[in-house]
Coordinates of N, CA and C in Angstrom, one line a residue:
M1 N 22.5 39.4 -3.5 CA 22.3 40.3 -4.6 C 22.8 39.5 -5.9
T2 N 22.0 39.6 -6.9 CA 22.3 38.9 -8.1 C 23.1 39.8 -9.0
K3 N 23.7 39.2 -10.1 CA 24.5 40.0 -11.0 C 23.6 41.1 -11.7
E4 N 22.4 40.8 -12.0 CA 21.5 41.8 -12.7 C 21.3 43.0 -11.7
E5 N 21.1 42.7 -10.5 CA 20.8 43.8 -9.5 C 22.1 44.6 -9.4
L6 N 23.3 44.0 -9.4 CA 24.5 44.7 -9.3 C 24.7 45.6 -10.5
F7 N 24.3 45.1 -11.7 CA 24.4 45.9 -12.9 C 23.5 47.1 -12.9
K8 N 22.4 46.9 -12.3 CA 21.4 48.1 -12.1 C 22.1 49.1 -11.3
L9 N 22.7 48.7 -10.2 CA 23.4 49.7 -9.3 C 24.5 50.4 -10.0
L10 N 25.3 49.6 -10.7 CA 26.5 50.2 -11.4 C 26.0 51.2 -12.6
V11 N 25.0 50.8 -13.3 CA 24.4 51.7 -14.3 C 23.9 53.0 -13.7
L12 N 23.3 52.8 -12.5 CA 22.8 54.0 -11.8 C 24.0 54.9 -11.4
I13 N 25.0 54.3 -10.9 CA 26.2 55.1 -10.5 C 26.8 55.8 -11.8
E14 N 27.0 55.1 -12.9 CA 27.5 55.6 -14.1 C 26.7 56.7 -14.7
S15 N 25.3 56.6 -14.5 CA 24.5 57.7 -15.1 C 24.5 58.9 -14.2
V16 N 24.6 58.8 -12.9 CA 24.7 59.9 -12.1 C 26.0 60.6 -12.1
Y17 N 27.1 59.8 -12.0 CA 28.5 60.3 -12.0 C 29.0 60.1 -13.4
S18 N 29.0 61.1 -14.3 CA 29.4 61.0 -15.7 C 30.8 60.6 -15.9
N19 N 31.7 61.0 -14.9 CA 33.1 60.7 -15.1 C 33.5 59.3 -14.6
C20 N 32.5 58.6 -14.2 CA 32.8 57.2 -13.6 C 32.4 56.2 -14.6
I21 N 33.4 55.3 -15.0 CA 33.1 54.2 -15.9 C 33.8 53.0 -15.3
F22 N 33.0 51.9 -15.2 CA 33.5 50.7 -14.6 C 34.1 49.8 -15.6
K23 N 35.3 49.2 -15.3 CA 35.9 48.2 -16.2 C 35.4 46.8 -15.8
D24 N 35.7 45.8 -16.6 CA 35.2 44.5 -16.3 C 35.8 43.9 -15.0
E25 N 37.0 44.2 -14.7 CA 37.7 43.7 -13.5 C 37.0 44.3 -12.3
T26 N 36.6 45.6 -12.4 CA 36.0 46.3 -11.3 C 34.6 45.7 -11.0
V27 N 33.9 45.3 -12.1 CA 32.5 44.7 -11.9 C 32.7 43.4 -11.2
Q28 N 33.7 42.6 -11.6 CA 33.9 41.3 -11.0 C 34.2 41.5 -9.5
E29 N 35.1 42.4 -9.1 CA 35.4 42.7 -7.7 C 34.2 43.1 -6.9
W30 N 33.4 44.0 -7.5 CA 32.2 44.5 -6.8 C 31.3 43.3 -6.6
F31 N 31.1 42.4 -7.6 CA 30.2 41.3 -7.4 C 30.7 40.4 -6.3
Q32 N 32.0 40.2 -6.2 CA 32.5 39.3 -5.1 C 32.0 39.9 -3.7
F33 N 32.1 41.2 -3.6 CA 31.7 41.8 -2.3 C 30.2 41.9 -2.1
C34 N 29.5 42.3 -3.2 CA 28.1 42.6 -3.1 C 27.2 41.3 -3.2
S35 N 27.7 40.2 -3.5 CA 26.9 39.0 -3.7 C 26.2 38.6 -2.4
E36 N 26.8 39.0 -1.2 CA 26.2 38.6 0.1 C 25.3 39.7 0.6
M37 N 25.2 40.8 -0.1 CA 24.4 41.9 0.4 C 23.0 41.9 -0.1
D38 N 22.1 42.6 0.7 CA 20.7 42.8 0.3 C 20.6 44.0 -0.7
Y39 N 20.0 43.7 -1.8 CA 19.9 44.7 -2.9 C 19.2 46.0 -2.4
E40 N 18.0 45.8 -1.8 CA 17.2 46.9 -1.4 C 17.9 47.9 -0.4
K41 N 18.7 47.3 0.5 CA 19.4 48.1 1.5 C 20.6 48.8 0.9
V42 N 21.2 48.1 -0.1 CA 22.4 48.8 -0.8 C 21.8 49.9 -1.7
L43 N 20.7 49.7 -2.3 CA 20.1 50.7 -3.2 C 19.7 51.9 -2.3
R44 N 19.2 51.7 -1.2 CA 18.8 52.8 -0.3 C 20.0 53.6 0.1
K45 N 21.1 52.9 0.5 CA 22.4 53.6 0.9 C 23.0 54.3 -0.3
L46 N 22.9 53.7 -1.5 CA 23.4 54.4 -2.7 C 22.6 55.7 -3.0
K47 N 21.3 55.6 -2.9 CA 20.5 56.8 -3.1 C 20.9 57.9 -2.1
Y48 N 21.1 57.5 -0.9 CA 21.5 58.5 0.1 C 22.9 59.1 -0.2
H49 N 23.8 58.2 -0.7 CA 25.2 58.7 -1.1 C 25.1 59.7 -2.3
I50 N 24.2 59.4 -3.2 CA 24.0 60.2 -4.4 C 23.6 61.6 -4.0
R51 N 22.6 61.7 -3.0 CA 22.1 62.9 -2.5 C 23.2 63.8 -1.8
K52 N 24.1 63.2 -1.1 CA 25.0 63.9 -0.3 C 26.4 64.1 -0.9
S53 N 26.8 63.3 -1.9 CA 28.2 63.4 -2.3 C 28.3 63.6 -3.8
P54 N 29.2 64.5 -4.2 CA 29.4 64.7 -5.7 C 30.4 63.7 -6.3
Y55 N 30.9 62.8 -5.4 CA 31.9 61.8 -5.9 C 31.3 60.4 -5.9
P56 N 31.7 59.5 -6.9 CA 31.2 58.2 -6.9 C 31.5 57.4 -5.7
P57 N 30.6 56.5 -5.3 CA 30.8 55.7 -4.0 C 31.9 54.6 -4.2
A58 N 32.6 54.4 -3.1 CA 33.4 53.2 -3.0 C 32.5 52.1 -2.5
I59 N 32.9 50.8 -2.5 CA 32.1 49.7 -2.0 C 31.8 50.0 -0.5
S60 N 32.8 50.5 0.2 CA 32.5 50.7 1.6 C 31.5 51.8 1.9
D61 N 31.2 52.7 1.0 CA 30.2 53.7 1.1 C 28.8 53.2 1.1
I62 N 28.6 52.1 0.3 CA 27.2 51.6 0.1 C 27.1 50.2 0.7
A63 N 28.1 49.6 1.3 CA 28.0 48.2 1.7 C 27.0 48.0 2.9
V64 N 26.3 47.0 2.9 CA 25.4 46.6 3.9 C 25.5 45.1 4.2
F65 N 26.2 44.7 5.3 CA 26.4 43.3 5.6 C 25.4 42.8 6.5
H66 N 25.1 41.5 6.4 CA 24.1 40.9 7.3 C 24.7 40.8 8.7
I67 N 24.0 41.2 9.7 CA 24.5 41.1 11.1 C 23.8 40.0 11.8
E68 N 24.5 39.1 12.4 CA 23.9 38.0 13.1 C 23.3 38.5 14.4
E69 N 22.1 37.9 14.7 CA 21.4 38.3 15.9 C 22.2 37.9 17.1
N70 N 22.2 38.8 18.0 CA 23.0 38.5 19.3 C 22.0 38.6 20.5
H71 N 22.0 37.5 21.3 CA 21.2 37.5 22.4 C 21.9 37.9 23.7
F72 N 23.0 38.5 23.6 CA 23.8 38.9 24.7 C 23.1 39.8 25.7
P73 N 22.4 40.8 25.3 CA 21.7 41.6 26.3 C 20.7 40.8 27.1
A74 N 20.0 39.9 26.5 CA 19.0 39.1 27.3 C 19.8 38.2 28.3
R75 N 20.9 37.7 27.9 CA 21.7 36.8 28.8 C 22.2 37.7 29.9
L76 N 22.7 38.9 29.6 CA 23.2 39.8 30.6 C 22.1 40.1 31.7
Q77 N 20.9 40.4 31.2 CA 19.8 40.7 32.1 C 19.5 39.5 33.0
E78 N 19.6 38.3 32.5 CA 19.4 37.1 33.3 C 20.5 37.0 34.4
W79 N 21.7 37.2 34.0 CA 22.8 37.2 35.0 C 22.6 38.2 36.1
M80 N 22.2 39.4 35.7 CA 22.0 40.5 36.7 C 20.9 40.1 37.6
K81 N 19.8 39.5 37.1 CA 18.7 39.1 37.9 C 19.1 38.1 38.9
R82 N 19.9 37.1 38.5 CA 20.4 36.1 39.4 C 21.3 36.6 40.5
S83 N 22.1 37.6 40.1 CA 23.0 38.2 41.0 C 22.2 39.0 42.1
R84 N 21.2 39.8 41.7 CA 20.4 40.5 42.6 C 19.7 39.5 43.6
E85 N 19.2 38.4 43.1 CA 18.5 37.5 43.9 C 19.5 36.9 44.9
R86 N 20.7 36.5 44.5 CA 21.7 36.0 45.4 C 22.1 37.0 46.5
I87 N 22.3 38.2 46.1 CA 22.6 39.2 47.1 C 21.5 39.4 48.1
E88 N 20.3 39.4 47.6 CA 19.2 39.6 48.6 C 19.1 38.4 49.5
I89 N 19.3 37.2 49.0 CA 19.3 36.0 49.9 C 20.4 36.1 50.9
D90 N 21.6 36.4 50.5 CA 22.8 36.6 51.4 C 22.5 37.7 52.4
H91 N 21.9 38.7 52.0 CA 21.6 39.9 52.9 C 20.6 39.4 54.0
K92 N 19.5 38.7 53.5 CA 18.5 38.3 54.5 C 19.0 37.3 55.5
S93 N 19.8 36.4 55.0 CA 20.3 35.3 55.9 C 21.5 35.9 56.8
N94 N 21.9 37.1 56.5 CA 23.0 37.7 57.3 C 24.3 36.9 57.3
R95 N 24.4 36.2 56.2 CA 25.6 35.3 56.0 C 26.7 36.1 55.3
R96 N 27.9 36.0 55.7 CA 29.0 36.7 55.1 C 30.0 35.7 54.5
R97 N 30.5 36.0 53.4 CA 31.6 35.2 52.9 C 32.9 35.4 53.6
P98 N 33.7 34.4 53.8 CA 35.0 34.6 54.4 C 35.9 35.5 53.5
L99 N 36.7 36.3 54.2 CA 37.6 37.2 53.5 C 38.8 36.4 53.0
P100 N 39.3 36.8 51.8 CA 40.5 36.1 51.3 C 41.6 36.4 52.3
V101 N 42.6 35.5 52.3 CA 43.7 35.6 53.2 C 44.5 36.9 53.0
W102 N 44.7 37.3 51.8 CA 45.5 38.5 51.5 C 44.8 39.8 52.0
L103 N 43.4 39.7 52.1 CA 42.6 40.9 52.5 C 42.4 40.9 54.0
A104 N 42.4 39.7 54.7 CA 42.1 39.6 56.1 C 43.0 40.4 57.0
E105 N 44.2 40.5 56.7 CA 45.1 41.2 57.6 C 44.9 42.7 57.5
Y106 N 44.3 43.2 56.5 CA 44.0 44.7 56.3 C 42.6 45.1 56.7
S107 N 41.8 44.1 57.0 CA 40.4 44.4 57.3 C 40.1 44.6 58.8
L108 N 39.1 45.4 59.1 CA 38.7 45.6 60.5 C 37.8 44.4 60.9
R109 N 37.2 43.8 59.9 CA 36.3 42.7 60.2 C 37.1 41.5 60.6
K110 N 36.6 40.8 61.6 CA 37.3 39.6 62.1 C 37.0 38.4 61.2
S111 N 38.0 37.7 60.8 CA 37.8 36.6 59.9 C 37.2 35.4 60.7
V112 N 36.4 34.7 60.0 CA 35.6 33.6 60.7 C 36.3 32.3 60.5

């Protein structure tokens, strides 16, 4: 977000909330936080806030941070698929893994 876009947001906030006036220090602080945000998304959140709240927004009320894409679900699906395949192969071959020593003494199964 550029400074001009931030000024547009702050002017909108001041025009809607007549008792809210931003000082120079506040504008600088807002710009530090908002410089990494997308203007359109913040504006959308601000409009929603204006519709629902009679109080001026804090930065946290309208902040929209970029979220890095995470491929974890795809990786998890791959692990689950490999596990299922391994279990099926073990089941078909009728091969059993040896019991750990600490479990063997309590098991009904004979250790190999």
